[in-house]
Amino acid sequence: MKKITTGRDTMNDFAPKFAQPNDNVLFGEAWSRADKLSAGDRGPITLSVLIGSGIWDRPFVNHIRMGKEHGITEAEISEALTLILAQLAFYAGCAKAWAALRIAKEVCHA
């Protein structure tokens, strides 16, 4: 997996102490442990958290794109989101499920 520098790229000049753990811990340590869980498996977990939290902007879109970069097909993204959203629709609300699917469709067809 390529080194992720999103935190430093976007926040290093403003909040470097936030950027550092984002890149070093979240992506550098947690996401890099492919021998424990593949990036393809980590993606749906992350999408679940983002959807449940109502985060629809850059992180959600970027994680869908990262999934595609890791070889996850559009059909697999759709199926993972369908499963995630079937659960979340009951626990987090149907509006979040519809919004997530709409955005994922846009990203996959971009």
PDB file of C-alpha atoms in Angstrom:
ATOM      1  CA  MET A   1       0.000   0.000   0.000  1.00  0.00           C
ATOM      2  CA  LYS A   2       1.283   3.442  -0.877  1.00  0.00           C
ATOM      3  CA  LYS A   3       2.117   5.837   1.939  1.00  0.00           C
ATOM      4  CA  ILE A   4      -0.872   8.046   2.786  1.00  0.00           C
ATOM      5  CA  THR A   5      -0.061  11.697   3.499  1.00  0.00           C
ATOM      6  CA  THR A   6      -3.560  13.151   3.407  1.00  0.00           C
ATOM      7  CA  GLY A   7      -3.278  14.658   6.885  1.00  0.00           C
ATOM      8  CA  ARG A   8      -0.004  16.386   6.167  1.00  0.00           C
ATOM      9  CA  ASP A   9      -1.116  17.437   2.688  1.00  0.00           C
ATOM     10  CA  THR A  10      -4.234  19.176   3.966  1.00  0.00           C
ATOM     11  CA  MET A  11      -3.568  20.151   7.602  1.00  0.00           C
ATOM     12  CA  ASN A  12       0.187  20.236   8.278  1.00  0.00           C
ATOM     13  CA  ASP A  13       0.404  24.029   7.988  1.00  0.00           C
ATOM     14  CA  PHE A  14      -2.639  24.552  10.225  1.00  0.00           C
ATOM     15  CA  ALA A  15      -2.847  21.572  12.610  1.00  0.00           C
ATOM     16  CA  PRO A  16       0.328  19.469  12.348  1.00  0.00           C
ATOM     17  CA  LYS A  17      -0.343  17.560  15.579  1.00  0.00           C
ATOM     18  CA  PHE A  18      -3.636  16.354  14.101  1.00  0.00           C
ATOM     19  CA  ALA A  19      -2.071  15.514  10.738  1.00  0.00           C
ATOM     20  CA  GLN A  20       0.697  13.405  12.237  1.00  0.00           C
ATOM     21  CA  PRO A  21      -1.417  10.687  13.935  1.00  0.00           C
ATOM     22  CA  ASN A  22      -3.817  10.640  10.981  1.00  0.00           C
ATOM     23  CA  ASP A  23      -1.004   9.674   8.620  1.00  0.00           C
ATOM     24  CA  ASN A  24       1.262   7.739  10.993  1.00  0.00           C
ATOM     25  CA  VAL A  25      -1.212   5.842  13.162  1.00  0.00           C
ATOM     26  CA  LEU A  26      -4.453   5.565  11.212  1.00  0.00           C
ATOM     27  CA  PHE A  27      -2.954   4.941   7.780  1.00  0.00           C
ATOM     28  CA  GLY A  28       0.656   4.118   8.640  1.00  0.00           C
ATOM     29  CA  GLU A  29      -0.066   1.501  11.307  1.00  0.00           C
ATOM     30  CA  ALA A  30      -3.722   0.448  11.280  1.00  0.00           C
ATOM     31  CA  TRP A  31      -4.287   0.375   7.507  1.00  0.00           C
ATOM     32  CA  SER A  32      -0.880  -1.088   6.664  1.00  0.00           C
ATOM     33  CA  ARG A  33      -1.477  -4.395   8.483  1.00  0.00           C
ATOM     34  CA  ALA A  34      -2.553  -6.268   5.355  1.00  0.00           C
ATOM     35  CA  ASP A  35      -1.402  -9.559   6.883  1.00  0.00           C
ATOM     36  CA  LYS A  36      -4.183  -9.165   9.471  1.00  0.00           C
ATOM     37  CA  LEU A  37      -6.983  -7.762   7.294  1.00  0.00           C
ATOM     38  CA  SER A  38      -6.819  -6.688   3.654  1.00  0.00           C
ATOM     39  CA  ALA A  39      -7.461  -3.136   2.526  1.00  0.00           C
ATOM     40  CA  GLY A  40     -10.466  -4.527   0.671  1.00  0.00           C
ATOM     41  CA  ASP A  41     -11.872  -5.791   3.959  1.00  0.00           C
ATOM     42  CA  ARG A  42     -11.023  -2.630   5.881  1.00  0.00           C
ATOM     43  CA  GLY A  43     -12.848  -0.413   3.397  1.00  0.00           C
ATOM     44  CA  PRO A  44     -16.402  -1.547   4.187  1.00  0.00           C
ATOM     45  CA  ILE A  45     -15.710  -1.217   7.905  1.00  0.00           C
ATOM     46  CA  THR A  46     -14.584   2.361   7.396  1.00  0.00           C
ATOM     47  CA  LEU A  47     -17.535   3.113   5.118  1.00  0.00           C
ATOM     48  CA  SER A  48     -19.872   1.796   7.829  1.00  0.00           C
ATOM     49  CA  VAL A  49     -18.442   4.203  10.368  1.00  0.00           C
ATOM     50  CA  LEU A  50     -18.556   7.138   7.953  1.00  0.00           C
ATOM     51  CA  ILE A  51     -22.147   6.395   6.906  1.00  0.00           C
ATOM     52  CA  GLY A  52     -23.316   5.910  10.489  1.00  0.00           C
ATOM     53  CA  SER A  53     -21.690   9.203  11.424  1.00  0.00           C
ATOM     54  CA  GLY A  54     -23.263  11.040   8.496  1.00  0.00           C
ATOM     55  CA  ILE A  55     -19.910  11.898   6.912  1.00  0.00           C
ATOM     56  CA  TRP A  56     -20.576  12.264   3.179  1.00  0.00           C
ATOM     57  CA  ASP A  57     -17.790  14.526   2.056  1.00  0.00           C
ATOM     58  CA  ARG A  58     -14.209  13.829   1.106  1.00  0.00           C
ATOM     59  CA  PRO A  59     -13.485  10.866   3.449  1.00  0.00           C
ATOM     60  CA  PHE A  60     -16.444   8.844   2.157  1.00  0.00           C
ATOM     61  CA  VAL A  61     -15.611   9.539  -1.480  1.00  0.00           C
ATOM     62  CA  ASN A  62     -11.893   8.890  -0.921  1.00  0.00           C
ATOM     63  CA  HIS A  63     -12.543   5.520   0.717  1.00  0.00           C
ATOM     64  CA  ILE A  64     -14.695   4.426  -2.207  1.00  0.00           C
ATOM     65  CA  ARG A  65     -11.920   5.520  -4.580  1.00  0.00           C
ATOM     66  CA  MET A  66      -9.318   3.706  -2.478  1.00  0.00           C
ATOM     67  CA  GLY A  67     -11.418   0.559  -2.710  1.00  0.00           C
ATOM     68  CA  LYS A  68     -11.428   0.840  -6.489  1.00  0.00           C
ATOM     69  CA  GLU A  69      -7.642   1.365  -6.452  1.00  0.00           C
ATOM     70  CA  HIS A  70      -7.304  -1.847  -4.436  1.00  0.00           C
ATOM     71  CA  GLY A  71      -9.180  -3.773  -7.104  1.00  0.00           C
ATOM     72  CA  ILE A  72     -12.645  -3.792  -5.590  1.00  0.00           C
ATOM     73  CA  THR A  73     -15.158  -3.854  -8.427  1.00  0.00           C
ATOM     74  CA  GLU A  74     -18.226  -1.681  -8.749  1.00  0.00           C
ATOM     75  CA  ALA A  75     -20.386  -4.766  -8.132  1.00  0.00           C
ATOM     76  CA  GLU A  76     -18.440  -5.531  -4.921  1.00  0.00           C
ATOM     77  CA  ILE A  77     -18.736  -1.918  -3.754  1.00  0.00           C
ATOM     78  CA  SER A  78     -22.465  -2.022  -4.461  1.00  0.00           C
ATOM     79  CA  GLU A  79     -22.900  -5.341  -2.632  1.00  0.00           C
ATOM     80  CA  ALA A  80     -20.830  -4.216   0.375  1.00  0.00           C
ATOM     81  CA  LEU A  81     -22.801  -0.981   0.629  1.00  0.00           C
ATOM     82  CA  THR A  82     -26.092  -2.836   0.227  1.00  0.00           C
ATOM     83  CA  LEU A  83     -25.211  -5.097   3.155  1.00  0.00           C
ATOM     84  CA  ILE A  84     -23.876  -2.230   5.260  1.00  0.00           C
ATOM     85  CA  LEU A  85     -26.873  -0.061   4.481  1.00  0.00           C
ATOM     86  CA  ALA A  86     -29.419  -2.791   5.124  1.00  0.00           C
ATOM     87  CA  GLN A  87     -28.078  -2.853   8.672  1.00  0.00           C
ATOM     88  CA  LEU A  88     -27.629   0.900   8.994  1.00  0.00           C
ATOM     89  CA  ALA A  89     -31.043   1.729   7.537  1.00  0.00           C
ATOM     90  CA  PHE A  90     -32.605   0.107  10.565  1.00  0.00           C
ATOM     91  CA  TYR A  91     -30.158   1.557  13.066  1.00  0.00           C
ATOM     92  CA  ALA A  92     -29.027   4.874  11.561  1.00  0.00           C
ATOM     93  CA  GLY A  93     -31.897   5.799   9.245  1.00  0.00           C
ATOM     94  CA  CYS A  94     -32.966   5.269   5.646  1.00  0.00           C
ATOM     95  CA  ALA A  95     -31.964   8.788   4.609  1.00  0.00           C
ATOM     96  CA  LYS A  96     -28.325   7.979   5.357  1.00  0.00           C
ATOM     97  CA  ALA A  97     -28.593   4.756   3.376  1.00  0.00           C
ATOM     98  CA  TRP A  98     -29.997   6.534   0.305  1.00  0.00           C
ATOM     99  CA  ALA A  99     -27.413   9.308   0.509  1.00  0.00           C
ATOM    100  CA  ALA A 100     -24.549   6.805   0.732  1.00  0.00           C
ATOM    101  CA  LEU A 101     -25.765   4.837  -2.275  1.00  0.00           C
ATOM    102  CA  ARG A 102     -26.277   7.992  -4.342  1.00  0.00           C
ATOM    103  CA  ILE A 103     -22.743   9.231  -3.634  1.00  0.00           C
ATOM    104  CA  ALA A 104     -21.189   5.800  -4.211  1.00  0.00           C
ATOM    105  CA  LYS A 105     -22.969   5.553  -7.560  1.00  0.00           C
ATOM    106  CA  GLU A 106     -21.605   8.951  -8.575  1.00  0.00           C
ATOM    107  CA  VAL A 107     -18.055   7.976  -7.587  1.00  0.00           C
ATOM    108  CA  CYS A 108     -18.209   4.594  -9.316  1.00  0.00           C
ATOM    109  CA  HIS A 109     -19.532   6.122 -12.533  1.00  0.00           C
ATOM    110  CA  ALA A 110     -17.102   9.070 -12.528  1.00  0.00           C
TER     111      ALA A 110
END
